[in-house]
């Protein structure tokens, strides 16, 4: 029987050694885990380039606004935006956040770094072919940034946008993100192009696959805003045949007068510094328009951009 006892004590000693080794292994593993966790959370909060590298930990932003600019108007209107509400958008911070919830980008293939605003590589077109640029840009955003934003807005480079008010409206928790939404000033099924229009992620995900077709097909060649509405109608009829498409809608919970379109020489601009002054505008039954209620204003040129930026945020 003695050989069994010897063997037993041998195995006990052996297993005790194993357990003490295991203990060190556990210490080492814990240290490694702590190190990795710390590095990940540190990398996550590095600014700029590094956030691009770690896309999987980058939180989704609320809104991207692309400006339908051109090589010709970039040094004037593009620069004016970059020095006014474009800069305000870049510097905007919500409490406890170190990045802006909104990105403003130029829809322009030329390098725009001197304006401090990045650009999307979509080809330049003539003014008559503007619709093509809108289709291309939304398609680019669909392909590369669909999951980076909740909202996707098109604006012109002579549009003034009150960033803070817009973000507050789009944050409305009663908006159902599962519904495809096209928001703006209602024309027909289309939204007026000048003061801009906004798609939610659901709408872009449904329209995305049809955008190259719309760009190529003559049926969608014409006025940029009307054609975008037509393409939206077509895409939804294909993607969701049973859906009752309401077309362009006002911002839910808004005042219904957010998207103001005036000619750049309109005498009403004289009242820009009287926020409560109410007036009527062409192609609208309402006489309740005001600079206070407006959130996206068009057509804004030259010094008016700076004057609005001084008065409104
Ligand atoms: C949101 O929209 C989806 C799609 O239309 C619908 O199925 C769902 O019931 C809606 N949710 C609410 C809370 O209304």
PDB file of C-alpha atoms and ligand atoms in Angstrom:
ATOM      1  CA  UNK A   1       0.000   0.000   0.000  1.00  0.00           C
ATOM      2  CA  UNK A   2       2.904   2.356   0.641  1.00  0.00           C
ATOM      3  CA  UNK A   3       3.522   3.142  -3.018  1.00  0.00           C
ATOM      4  CA  UNK A   4       0.007   4.528  -3.131  1.00  0.00           C
ATOM      5  CA  UNK A   5       0.749   6.921  -0.218  1.00  0.00           C
ATOM      6  CA  UNK A   6       3.945   8.097  -1.883  1.00  0.00           C
ATOM      7  CA  UNK A   7       2.120   8.644  -5.098  1.00  0.00           C
ATOM      8  CA  UNK A   8      -0.680  10.498  -3.296  1.00  0.00           C
ATOM      9  CA  UNK A   9       1.653  12.965  -1.561  1.00  0.00           C
ATOM     10  CA  UNK A  10       3.562  13.397  -4.805  1.00  0.00           C
ATOM     11  CA  UNK A  11       0.407  14.322  -6.670  1.00  0.00           C
ATOM     12  CA  UNK A  12      -0.659  16.678  -3.847  1.00  0.00           C
ATOM     13  CA  UNK A  13       2.671  18.512  -3.976  1.00  0.00           C
ATOM     14  CA  UNK A  14       2.446  18.588  -7.732  1.00  0.00           C
ATOM     15  CA  UNK A  15      -1.089  20.037  -7.725  1.00  0.00           C
ATOM     16  CA  UNK A  16      -0.121  22.672  -5.095  1.00  0.00           C
ATOM     17  CA  UNK A  17       2.710  23.807  -7.336  1.00  0.00           C
ATOM     18  CA  UNK A  18       0.316  23.904 -10.229  1.00  0.00           C
ATOM     19  CA  UNK A  19      -2.180  25.988  -8.239  1.00  0.00           C
ATOM     20  CA  UNK A  20       0.493  28.511  -7.239  1.00  0.00           C
ATOM     21  CA  UNK A  21       1.596  28.777 -10.867  1.00  0.00           C
ATOM     22  CA  UNK A  22      -2.006  29.249 -11.897  1.00  0.00           C
ATOM     23  CA  UNK A  23      -2.278  32.074  -9.375  1.00  0.00           C
ATOM     24  CA  UNK A  24       0.577  33.962 -11.074  1.00  0.00           C
ATOM     25  CA  UNK A  25      -0.964  33.278 -14.444  1.00  0.00           C
ATOM     26  CA  UNK A  26      -4.211  34.863 -13.203  1.00  0.00           C
ATOM     27  CA  UNK A  27      -2.324  37.941 -11.912  1.00  0.00           C
ATOM     28  CA  UNK A  28      -0.632  38.320 -15.275  1.00  0.00           C
ATOM     29  CA  UNK A  29      -3.889  37.921 -17.188  1.00  0.00           C
ATOM     30  CA  UNK A  30      -5.634  40.527 -14.984  1.00  0.00           C
ATOM     31  CA  UNK A  31      -2.815  43.029 -15.501  1.00  0.00           C
ATOM     32  CA  UNK A  32      -2.961  42.469 -19.255  1.00  0.00           C
ATOM     33  CA  UNK A  33      -6.727  42.956 -19.240  1.00  0.00           C
ATOM     34  CA  UNK A  34      -6.476  46.210 -17.286  1.00  0.00           C
ATOM     35  CA  UNK A  35      -3.779  47.466 -19.664  1.00  0.00           C
ATOM     36  CA  UNK A  36      -5.841  46.661 -22.765  1.00  0.00           C
ATOM     37  CA  UNK A  37      -9.024  48.200 -21.325  1.00  0.00           C
ATOM     38  CA  UNK A  38      -7.190  51.393 -20.361  1.00  0.00           C
ATOM     39  CA  UNK A  39      -5.584  51.725 -23.805  1.00  0.00           C
ATOM     40  CA  UNK A  40      -8.916  51.259 -25.570  1.00  0.00           C
ATOM     41  CA  UNK A  41     -10.702  53.887 -23.507  1.00  0.00           C
ATOM     42  CA  UNK A  42      -7.757  56.263 -23.945  1.00  0.00           C
ATOM     43  CA  UNK A  43      -7.583  55.810 -27.723  1.00  0.00           C
ATOM     44  CA  UNK A  44     -11.294  56.404 -27.933  1.00  0.00           C
ATOM     45  CA  UNK A  45     -10.961  59.922 -26.605  1.00  0.00           C
ATOM     46  CA  UNK A  46      -7.994  61.037 -28.684  1.00  0.00           C
ATOM     47  CA  UNK A  47      -9.018  63.830 -31.049  1.00  0.00           C
ATOM     48  CA  UNK A  48      -8.908  63.933 -34.845  1.00  0.00           C
ATOM     49  CA  UNK A  49      -7.152  61.280 -36.895  1.00  0.00           C
ATOM     50  CA  UNK A  50      -7.221  58.563 -34.270  1.00  0.00           C
ATOM     51  CA  UNK A  51     -10.989  58.635 -34.019  1.00  0.00           C
ATOM     52  CA  UNK A  52     -11.042  57.872 -37.754  1.00  0.00           C
ATOM     53  CA  UNK A  53      -8.837  54.824 -37.177  1.00  0.00           C
ATOM     54  CA  UNK A  54     -11.109  53.367 -34.522  1.00  0.00           C
ATOM     55  CA  UNK A  55     -14.414  53.702 -36.320  1.00  0.00           C
ATOM     56  CA  UNK A  56     -15.968  50.818 -34.388  1.00  0.00           C
ATOM     57  CA  UNK A  57     -15.801  52.776 -31.137  1.00  0.00           C
ATOM     58  CA  UNK A  58     -16.739  56.133 -32.674  1.00  0.00           C
ATOM     59  CA  UNK A  59     -20.194  57.138 -31.496  1.00  0.00           C
ATOM     60  CA  UNK A  60     -22.778  58.090 -34.111  1.00  0.00           C
ATOM     61  CA  UNK A  61     -23.166  61.834 -34.639  1.00  0.00           C
ATOM     62  CA  UNK A  62     -26.494  63.579 -34.921  1.00  0.00           C
ATOM     63  CA  UNK A  63     -26.182  65.389 -38.239  1.00  0.00           C
ATOM     64  CA  UNK A  64     -24.057  65.927 -41.329  1.00  0.00           C
ATOM     65  CA  UNK A  65     -24.731  68.953 -43.539  1.00  0.00           C
ATOM     66  CA  UNK A  66     -23.242  68.972 -47.010  1.00  0.00           C
ATOM     67  CA  UNK A  67     -22.973  72.265 -48.840  1.00  0.00           C
ATOM     68  CA  UNK A  68     -23.648  72.095 -52.535  1.00  0.00           C
ATOM     69  CA  UNK A  69     -20.787  74.390 -53.459  1.00  0.00           C
ATOM     70  CA  UNK A  70     -18.683  74.801 -56.607  1.00  0.00           C
ATOM     71  CA  UNK A  71     -15.053  75.581 -57.394  1.00  0.00           C
ATOM     72  CA  UNK A  72     -16.232  79.054 -58.440  1.00  0.00           C
ATOM     73  CA  UNK A  73     -18.221  79.976 -55.308  1.00  0.00           C
ATOM     74  CA  UNK A  74     -15.967  78.226 -52.775  1.00  0.00           C
ATOM     75  CA  UNK A  75     -13.617  81.244 -52.249  1.00  0.00           C
ATOM     76  CA  UNK A  76     -16.579  83.593 -51.638  1.00  0.00           C
ATOM     77  CA  UNK A  77     -19.735  81.874 -50.346  1.00  0.00           C
ATOM     78  CA  UNK A  78     -17.873  78.805 -49.122  1.00  0.00           C
ATOM     79  CA  UNK A  79     -15.450  80.942 -47.142  1.00  0.00           C
ATOM     80  CA  UNK A  80     -18.315  83.013 -45.707  1.00  0.00           C
ATOM     81  CA  UNK A  81     -19.954  79.835 -44.346  1.00  0.00           C
ATOM     82  CA  UNK A  82     -16.656  78.581 -42.936  1.00  0.00           C
ATOM     83  CA  UNK A  83     -16.225  81.824 -40.969  1.00  0.00           C
ATOM     84  CA  UNK A  84     -19.804  81.975 -39.667  1.00  0.00           C
ATOM     85  CA  UNK A  85     -22.209  79.134 -38.921  1.00  0.00           C
ATOM     86  CA  UNK A  86     -19.766  76.544 -40.302  1.00  0.00           C
ATOM     87  CA  UNK A  87     -17.341  77.477 -37.542  1.00  0.00           C
ATOM     88  CA  UNK A  88     -20.140  77.586 -34.988  1.00  0.00           C
ATOM     89  CA  UNK A  89     -21.097  74.028 -35.979  1.00  0.00           C
ATOM     90  CA  UNK A  90     -17.522  72.847 -35.606  1.00  0.00           C
ATOM     91  CA  UNK A  91     -17.155  74.413 -32.158  1.00  0.00           C
ATOM     92  CA  UNK A  92     -20.558  73.289 -30.891  1.00  0.00           C
ATOM     93  CA  UNK A  93     -20.407  71.023 -27.823  1.00  0.00           C
ATOM     94  CA  UNK A  94     -23.097  69.324 -25.830  1.00  0.00           C
ATOM     95  CA  UNK A  95     -22.511  69.040 -22.111  1.00  0.00           C
ATOM     96  CA  UNK A  96     -19.871  66.386 -21.374  1.00  0.00           C
ATOM     97  CA  UNK A  97     -18.910  65.843 -25.013  1.00  0.00           C
ATOM     98  CA  UNK A  98     -15.546  66.624 -26.620  1.00  0.00           C
ATOM     99  CA  UNK A  99     -16.729  66.469 -30.245  1.00  0.00           C
ATOM    100  CA  UNK A 100     -19.396  68.367 -32.129  1.00  0.00           C
ATOM    101  CA  UNK A 101     -22.600  66.398 -32.855  1.00  0.00           C
ATOM    102  CA  UNK A 102     -22.676  67.963 -36.335  1.00  0.00           C
ATOM    103  CA  UNK A 103     -20.276  67.854 -39.271  1.00  0.00           C
ATOM    104  CA  UNK A 104     -20.392  70.399 -42.088  1.00  0.00           C
ATOM    105  CA  UNK A 105     -18.702  69.317 -45.329  1.00  0.00           C
ATOM    106  CA  UNK A 106     -18.331  70.754 -48.810  1.00  0.00           C
ATOM    107  CA  UNK A 107     -19.683  68.695 -51.665  1.00  0.00           C
ATOM    108  CA  UNK A 108     -16.697  69.571 -53.812  1.00  0.00           C
ATOM    109  CA  UNK A 109     -13.745  67.631 -55.194  1.00  0.00           C
ATOM    110  CA  UNK A 110     -11.264  70.517 -54.804  1.00  0.00           C
ATOM    111  CA  UNK A 111      -9.162  70.667 -51.655  1.00  0.00           C
ATOM    112  CA  UNK A 112     -11.018  72.756 -49.071  1.00  0.00           C
ATOM    113  CA  UNK A 113      -8.600  72.430 -46.148  1.00  0.00           C
ATOM    114  CA  UNK A 114      -7.771  76.172 -46.192  1.00  0.00           C
ATOM    115  CA  UNK A 115     -11.345  76.795 -45.076  1.00  0.00           C
ATOM    116  CA  UNK A 116     -11.073  74.373 -42.150  1.00  0.00           C
ATOM    117  CA  UNK A 117     -13.956  72.344 -43.552  1.00  0.00           C
ATOM    118  CA  UNK A 118     -13.432  68.948 -45.149  1.00  0.00           C
ATOM    119  CA  UNK A 119     -14.872  67.916 -48.494  1.00  0.00           C
ATOM    120  CA  UNK A 120     -16.498  64.906 -50.100  1.00  0.00           C
ATOM    121  CA  UNK A 121     -14.865  63.692 -53.320  1.00  0.00           C
ATOM    122  CA  UNK A 122     -17.784  64.183 -55.710  1.00  0.00           C
ATOM    123  CA  UNK A 123     -17.192  65.554 -59.214  1.00  0.00           C
ATOM    124  CA  UNK A 124     -17.976  69.172 -60.060  1.00  0.00           C
ATOM    125  CA  UNK A 125     -20.913  69.764 -62.436  1.00  0.00           C
ATOM    126  CA  UNK A 126     -22.398  72.736 -64.278  1.00  0.00           C
ATOM    127  CA  UNK A 127     -25.226  74.576 -62.559  1.00  0.00           C
ATOM    128  CA  UNK A 128     -27.758  72.939 -64.895  1.00  0.00           C
ATOM    129  CA  UNK A 129     -26.599  69.519 -63.712  1.00  0.00           C
ATOM    130  CA  UNK A 130     -26.814  70.325 -60.014  1.00  0.00           C
ATOM    131  CA  UNK A 131     -29.239  67.450 -59.455  1.00  0.00           C
ATOM    132  CA  UNK A 132     -26.419  65.055 -60.406  1.00  0.00           C
ATOM    133  CA  UNK A 133     -24.241  66.413 -57.646  1.00  0.00           C
ATOM    134  CA  UNK A 134     -27.014  65.969 -55.090  1.00  0.00           C
ATOM    135  CA  UNK A 135     -27.572  62.370 -56.165  1.00  0.00           C
ATOM    136  CA  UNK A 136     -23.799  61.687 -56.136  1.00  0.00           C
ATOM    137  CA  UNK A 137     -23.311  63.242 -52.714  1.00  0.00           C
ATOM    138  CA  UNK A 138     -26.177  61.432 -51.036  1.00  0.00           C
ATOM    139  CA  UNK A 139     -24.942  58.219 -52.648  1.00  0.00           C
ATOM    140  CA  UNK A 140     -21.446  58.828 -51.313  1.00  0.00           C
ATOM    141  CA  UNK A 141     -22.877  59.396 -47.826  1.00  0.00           C
ATOM    142  CA  UNK A 142     -24.991  56.257 -48.189  1.00  0.00           C
ATOM    143  CA  UNK A 143     -21.970  54.154 -49.148  1.00  0.00           C
ATOM    144  CA  UNK A 144     -19.452  55.521 -46.671  1.00  0.00           C
ATOM    145  CA  UNK A 145     -21.258  57.200 -43.768  1.00  0.00           C
ATOM    146  CA  UNK A 146     -24.734  55.710 -43.407  1.00  0.00           C
ATOM    147  CA  UNK A 147     -24.025  54.541 -39.870  1.00  0.00           C
ATOM    148  CA  UNK A 148     -22.107  57.636 -38.803  1.00  0.00           C
ATOM    149  CA  UNK A 149     -25.106  60.022 -38.578  1.00  0.00           C
ATOM    150  CA  UNK A 150     -28.791  60.109 -37.662  1.00  0.00           C
ATOM    151  CA  UNK A 151     -29.618  62.922 -40.104  1.00  0.00           C
ATOM    152  CA  UNK A 152     -28.289  63.960 -43.529  1.00  0.00           C
ATOM    153  CA  UNK A 153     -28.900  67.508 -44.751  1.00  0.00           C
ATOM    154  CA  UNK A 154     -28.353  69.173 -48.094  1.00  0.00           C
ATOM    155  CA  UNK A 155     -27.891  72.949 -48.076  1.00  0.00           C
ATOM    156  CA  UNK A 156     -26.573  75.531 -50.525  1.00  0.00           C
ATOM    157  CA  UNK A 157     -23.427  77.560 -49.924  1.00  0.00           C
ATOM    158  CA  UNK A 158     -25.628  80.683 -49.599  1.00  0.00           C
ATOM    159  CA  UNK A 159     -27.825  79.195 -46.872  1.00  0.00           C
ATOM    160  CA  UNK A 160     -27.579  80.413 -43.274  1.00  0.00           C
ATOM    161  CA  UNK A 161     -28.373  77.785 -40.620  1.00  0.00           C
ATOM    162  CA  UNK A 162     -29.072  78.313 -36.918  1.00  0.00           C
ATOM    163  CA  UNK A 163     -27.191  75.241 -35.758  1.00  0.00           C
ATOM    164  CA  UNK A 164     -28.281  75.164 -32.124  1.00  0.00           C
ATOM    165  CA  UNK A 165     -31.999  75.467 -32.964  1.00  0.00           C
ATOM    166  CA  UNK A 166     -31.771  72.857 -35.713  1.00  0.00           C
ATOM    167  CA  UNK A 167     -30.047  70.307 -33.476  1.00  0.00           C
ATOM    168  CA  UNK A 168     -32.627  70.883 -30.746  1.00  0.00           C
ATOM    169  CA  UNK A 169     -35.496  70.224 -33.166  1.00  0.00           C
ATOM    170  CA  UNK A 170     -33.924  67.081 -34.618  1.00  0.00           C
ATOM    171  CA  UNK A 171     -33.380  65.756 -31.087  1.00  0.00           C
ATOM    172  CA  UNK A 172     -37.153  65.520 -30.591  1.00  0.00           C
ATOM    173  CA  UNK A 173     -37.657  62.083 -28.967  1.00  0.00           C
ATOM    174  CA  UNK A 174     -41.145  61.734 -30.471  1.00  0.00           C
ATOM    175  CA  UNK A 175     -39.656  61.400 -33.977  1.00  0.00           C
ATOM    176  CA  UNK A 176     -39.905  57.758 -35.066  1.00  0.00           C
ATOM    177  CA  UNK A 177     -36.518  56.848 -36.558  1.00  0.00           C
ATOM    178  CA  UNK A 178     -38.002  53.734 -38.208  1.00  0.00           C
ATOM    179  CA  UNK A 179     -40.103  55.875 -40.547  1.00  0.00           C
ATOM    180  CA  UNK A 180     -38.380  57.160 -43.711  1.00  0.00           C
ATOM    181  CA  UNK A 181     -38.365  60.965 -43.374  1.00  0.00           C
ATOM    182  CA  UNK A 182     -37.708  63.811 -45.797  1.00  0.00           C
ATOM    183  CA  UNK A 183     -38.021  67.102 -43.918  1.00  0.00           C
ATOM    184  CA  UNK A 184     -38.093  70.645 -45.238  1.00  0.00           C
ATOM    185  CA  UNK A 185     -40.412  73.216 -46.743  1.00  0.00           C
ATOM    186  CA  UNK A 186     -43.037  71.316 -48.679  1.00  0.00           C
ATOM    187  CA  UNK A 187     -43.308  71.969 -52.406  1.00  0.00           C
ATOM    188  CA  UNK A 188     -45.022  68.872 -53.809  1.00  0.00           C
ATOM    189  CA  UNK A 189     -43.564  65.551 -52.797  1.00  0.00           C
ATOM    190  CA  UNK A 190     -40.321  67.540 -52.972  1.00  0.00           C
ATOM    191  CA  UNK A 191     -38.824  69.981 -50.478  1.00  0.00           C
ATOM    192  CA  UNK A 192     -37.573  73.418 -51.486  1.00  0.00           C
ATOM    193  CA  UNK A 193     -33.849  73.140 -52.260  1.00  0.00           C
ATOM    194  CA  UNK A 194     -32.474  76.580 -51.275  1.00  0.00           C
ATOM    195  CA  UNK A 195     -33.059  76.510 -47.497  1.00  0.00           C
ATOM    196  CA  UNK A 196     -32.124  72.832 -47.520  1.00  0.00           C
ATOM    197  CA  UNK A 197     -33.797  69.541 -46.755  1.00  0.00           C
ATOM    198  CA  UNK A 198     -33.063  66.701 -44.361  1.00  0.00           C
ATOM    199  CA  UNK A 199     -33.216  62.915 -44.629  1.00  0.00           C
ATOM    200  CA  UNK A 200     -33.117  60.565 -41.703  1.00  0.00           C
ATOM    201  CA  UNK A 201     -30.957  57.423 -41.796  1.00  0.00           C
ATOM    202  CA  UNK A 202     -33.915  55.217 -42.643  1.00  0.00           C
ATOM    203  CA  UNK A 203     -34.745  57.322 -45.698  1.00  0.00           C
ATOM    204  CA  UNK A 204     -31.125  57.360 -46.918  1.00  0.00           C
ATOM    205  CA  UNK A 205     -30.824  53.598 -46.429  1.00  0.00           C
ATOM    206  CA  UNK A 206     -33.924  53.056 -48.608  1.00  0.00           C
ATOM    207  CA  UNK A 207     -33.017  55.617 -51.293  1.00  0.00           C
ATOM    208  CA  UNK A 208     -29.296  54.793 -51.446  1.00  0.00           C
ATOM    209  CA  UNK A 209     -29.484  51.821 -53.834  1.00  0.00           C
ATOM    210  CA  UNK A 210     -31.626  53.831 -56.320  1.00  0.00           C
ATOM    211  CA  UNK A 211     -29.535  57.018 -56.424  1.00  0.00           C
ATOM    212  CA  UNK A 212     -27.175  55.905 -59.231  1.00  0.00           C
ATOM    213  CA  UNK A 213     -30.235  55.001 -61.320  1.00  0.00           C
ATOM    214  CA  UNK A 214     -31.832  58.425 -60.695  1.00  0.00           C
ATOM    215  CA  UNK A 215     -28.589  60.141 -61.660  1.00  0.00           C
ATOM    216  CA  UNK A 216     -28.464  58.294 -64.992  1.00  0.00           C
ATOM    217  CA  UNK A 217     -32.143  58.263 -65.962  1.00  0.00           C
ATOM    218  CA  UNK A 218     -33.419  61.289 -67.950  1.00  0.00           C
ATOM    219  CA  UNK A 219     -36.715  61.085 -66.102  1.00  0.00           C
ATOM    220  CA  UNK A 220     -34.934  62.597 -63.077  1.00  0.00           C
ATOM    221  CA  UNK A 221     -33.043  65.325 -64.927  1.00  0.00           C
ATOM    222  CA  UNK A 222     -34.204  68.860 -64.096  1.00  0.00           C
ATOM    223  CA  UNK A 223     -34.526  71.212 -61.125  1.00  0.00           C
ATOM    224  CA  UNK A 224     -32.403  69.815 -58.310  1.00  0.00           C
ATOM    225  CA  UNK A 225     -35.043  69.878 -55.540  1.00  0.00           C
ATOM    226  CA  UNK A 226     -37.985  68.704 -57.667  1.00  0.00           C
ATOM    227  CA  UNK A 227     -35.929  65.861 -59.116  1.00  0.00           C
ATOM    228  CA  UNK A 228     -34.723  64.745 -55.714  1.00  0.00           C
ATOM    229  CA  UNK A 229     -38.368  64.525 -54.619  1.00  0.00           C
ATOM    230  CA  UNK A 230     -39.222  62.506 -57.737  1.00  0.00           C
ATOM    231  CA  UNK A 231     -36.343  60.120 -57.089  1.00  0.00           C
ATOM    232  CA  UNK A 232     -37.452  59.729 -53.465  1.00  0.00           C
ATOM    233  CA  UNK A 233     -40.987  58.889 -54.613  1.00  0.00           C
ATOM    234  CA  UNK A 234     -39.665  56.342 -57.091  1.00  0.00           C
ATOM    235  CA  UNK A 235     -37.204  54.738 -54.633  1.00  0.00           C
ATOM    236  CA  UNK A 236     -39.812  54.331 -51.893  1.00  0.00           C
ATOM    237  CA  UNK A 237     -42.375  52.899 -54.311  1.00  0.00           C
ATOM    238  CA  UNK A 238     -39.773  50.239 -55.155  1.00  0.00           C
ATOM    239  CA  UNK A 239     -38.376  49.636 -51.684  1.00  0.00           C
ATOM    240  CA  UNK A 240     -41.656  49.836 -49.714  1.00  0.00           C
ATOM    241  CA  UNK A 241     -44.541  49.231 -52.158  1.00  0.00           C
ATOM    242  CA  UNK A 242     -47.225  49.349 -49.422  1.00  0.00           C
ATOM    243  CA  UNK A 243     -45.973  52.553 -47.815  1.00  0.00           C
ATOM    244  CA  UNK A 244     -48.221  55.628 -47.948  1.00  0.00           C
ATOM    245  CA  UNK A 245     -45.515  58.136 -48.831  1.00  0.00           C
ATOM    246  CA  UNK A 246     -46.305  61.588 -47.396  1.00  0.00           C
ATOM    247  CA  UNK A 247     -43.486  63.203 -49.441  1.00  0.00           C
ATOM    248  CA  UNK A 248     -41.706  66.230 -47.990  1.00  0.00           C
ATOM    249  CA  UNK A 249     -42.824  66.951 -44.422  1.00  0.00           C
ATOM    250  CA  UNK A 250     -42.360  69.797 -41.941  1.00  0.00           C
ATOM    251  CA  UNK A 251     -40.077  69.084 -38.974  1.00  0.00           C
ATOM    252  CA  UNK A 252     -42.213  67.260 -36.364  1.00  0.00           C
ATOM    253  CA  UNK A 253     -42.744  69.481 -33.341  1.00  0.00           C
ATOM    254  CA  UNK A 254     -41.535  72.558 -35.229  1.00  0.00           C
ATOM    255  CA  UNK A 255     -43.248  75.867 -36.023  1.00  0.00           C
ATOM    256  CA  UNK A 256     -43.773  75.100 -39.731  1.00  0.00           C
ATOM    257  CA  UNK A 257     -41.761  78.172 -40.784  1.00  0.00           C
ATOM    258  CA  UNK A 258     -38.205  76.848 -40.365  1.00  0.00           C
ATOM    259  CA  UNK A 259     -37.159  76.902 -44.028  1.00  0.00           C
ATOM    260  CA  UNK A 260     -37.243  80.484 -45.315  1.00  0.00           C
ATOM    261  CA  UNK A 261     -36.526  81.183 -48.983  1.00  0.00           C
ATOM    262  CA  UNK A 262     -36.161  84.784 -50.213  1.00  0.00           C
ATOM    263  CA  UNK A 263     -34.358  86.203 -53.221  1.00  0.00           C
ATOM    264  CA  UNK A 264     -31.022  87.724 -52.174  1.00  0.00           C
ATOM    265  CA  UNK A 265     -32.289  91.206 -53.174  1.00  0.00           C
ATOM    266  CA  UNK A 266     -35.632  90.876 -51.391  1.00  0.00           C
ATOM    267  CA  UNK A 267     -36.543  94.022 -49.409  1.00  0.00           C
ATOM    268  CA  UNK A 268     -37.545  91.787 -46.472  1.00  0.00           C
ATOM    269  CA  UNK A 269     -33.855  91.334 -45.613  1.00  0.00           C
ATOM    270  CA  UNK A 270     -34.035  94.888 -44.233  1.00  0.00           C
ATOM    271  CA  UNK A 271     -35.923  93.377 -41.286  1.00  0.00           C
ATOM    272  CA  UNK A 272     -33.317  90.723 -40.436  1.00  0.00           C
ATOM    273  CA  UNK A 273     -32.596  92.436 -37.097  1.00  0.00           C
ATOM    274  CA  UNK A 274     -36.278  92.481 -36.065  1.00  0.00           C
ATOM    275  CA  UNK A 275     -36.686  88.818 -35.047  1.00  0.00           C
ATOM    276  CA  UNK A 276     -40.436  89.105 -34.269  1.00  0.00           C
ATOM    277  CA  UNK A 277     -41.413  91.051 -37.408  1.00  0.00           C
ATOM    278  CA  UNK A 278     -43.898  88.870 -39.326  1.00  0.00           C
ATOM    279  CA  UNK A 279     -44.415  88.837 -43.073  1.00  0.00           C
ATOM    280  CA  UNK A 280     -45.707  86.743 -45.957  1.00  0.00           C
ATOM    281  CA  UNK A 281     -43.605  85.307 -48.780  1.00  0.00           C
ATOM    282  CA  UNK A 282     -44.339  84.133 -52.330  1.00  0.00           C
ATOM    283  CA  UNK A 283     -45.791  80.623 -52.781  1.00  0.00           C
ATOM    284  CA  UNK A 284     -47.038  80.439 -49.191  1.00  0.00           C
ATOM    285  CA  UNK A 285     -50.511  81.044 -47.714  1.00  0.00           C
ATOM    286  CA  UNK A 286     -49.062  81.943 -44.334  1.00  0.00           C
ATOM    287  CA  UNK A 287     -48.324  85.504 -43.235  1.00  0.00           C
ATOM    288  CA  UNK A 288     -46.616  84.199 -40.094  1.00  0.00           C
ATOM    289  CA  UNK A 289     -43.052  84.001 -41.363  1.00  0.00           C
ATOM    290  CA  UNK A 290     -40.394  85.708 -39.244  1.00  0.00           C
ATOM    291  CA  UNK A 291     -36.620  85.763 -38.846  1.00  0.00           C
ATOM    292  CA  UNK A 292     -37.102  84.381 -35.366  1.00  0.00           C
ATOM    293  CA  UNK A 293     -38.975  81.256 -36.506  1.00  0.00           C
ATOM    294  CA  UNK A 294     -36.687  80.603 -39.467  1.00  0.00           C
ATOM    295  CA  UNK A 295     -33.861  78.110 -38.895  1.00  0.00           C
ATOM    296  CA  UNK A 296     -32.458  77.740 -42.421  1.00  0.00           C
ATOM    297  CA  UNK A 297     -32.406  80.975 -44.441  1.00  0.00           C
ATOM    298  CA  UNK A 298     -31.777  81.390 -48.162  1.00  0.00           C
ATOM    299  CA  UNK A 299     -30.583  83.320 -50.265  1.00  0.00           C
ATOM    300  CA  UNK A 300     -27.874  84.872 -48.065  1.00  0.00           C
ATOM    301  CA  UNK A 301     -24.976  86.648 -49.740  1.00  0.00           C
ATOM    302  CA  UNK A 302     -21.924  88.611 -48.635  1.00  0.00           C
ATOM    303  CA  UNK A 303     -22.132  90.645 -45.449  1.00  0.00           C
ATOM    304  CA  UNK A 304     -25.673  89.408 -44.655  1.00  0.00           C
ATOM    305  CA  UNK A 305     -24.139  86.034 -43.701  1.00  0.00           C
ATOM    306  CA  UNK A 306     -21.981  87.738 -41.052  1.00  0.00           C
ATOM    307  CA  UNK A 307     -24.823  89.943 -39.836  1.00  0.00           C
ATOM    308  CA  UNK A 308     -27.151  86.979 -39.348  1.00  0.00           C
ATOM    309  CA  UNK A 309     -24.390  85.041 -37.641  1.00  0.00           C
ATOM    310  CA  UNK A 310     -23.876  87.913 -35.232  1.00  0.00           C
ATOM    311  CA  UNK A 311     -27.574  88.022 -34.279  1.00  0.00           C
ATOM    312  CA  UNK A 312     -28.655  84.377 -34.348  1.00  0.00           C
ATOM    313  CA  UNK A 313     -27.201  81.042 -33.258  1.00  0.00           C
TER     314      UNK A 313
HETATM  315  C1  LIG B   1     -42.427  53.587 -35.841  1.00  0.00           C
HETATM  316  O1  LIG B   1     -42.514  53.313 -37.224  1.00  0.00           O
HETATM  317  C2  LIG B   1     -42.556  51.937 -37.540  1.00  0.00           C
HETATM  318  C3  LIG B   1     -42.484  51.804 -39.079  1.00  0.00           C
HETATM  319  O2  LIG B   1     -43.505  52.526 -39.707  1.00  0.00           O
HETATM  320  C4  LIG B   1     -43.800  51.301 -36.942  1.00  0.00           C
HETATM  321  O3  LIG B   1     -43.827  49.914 -37.213  1.00  0.00           O
HETATM  322  C5  LIG B   1     -43.769  51.534 -35.436  1.00  0.00           C
HETATM  323  O4  LIG B   1     -44.974  51.057 -34.867  1.00  0.00           O
HETATM  324  C6  LIG B   1     -43.631  53.009 -35.110  1.00  0.00           C
HETATM  325  N1  LIG B   1     -43.434  53.188 -33.686  1.00  0.00           N
HETATM  326  C7  LIG B   1     -44.154  54.064 -32.986  1.00  0.00           C
HETATM  327  C8  LIG B   1     -43.828  54.130 -31.535  1.00  0.00           C
HETATM  328  O5  LIG B   1     -45.015  54.770 -33.465  1.00  0.00           O
END
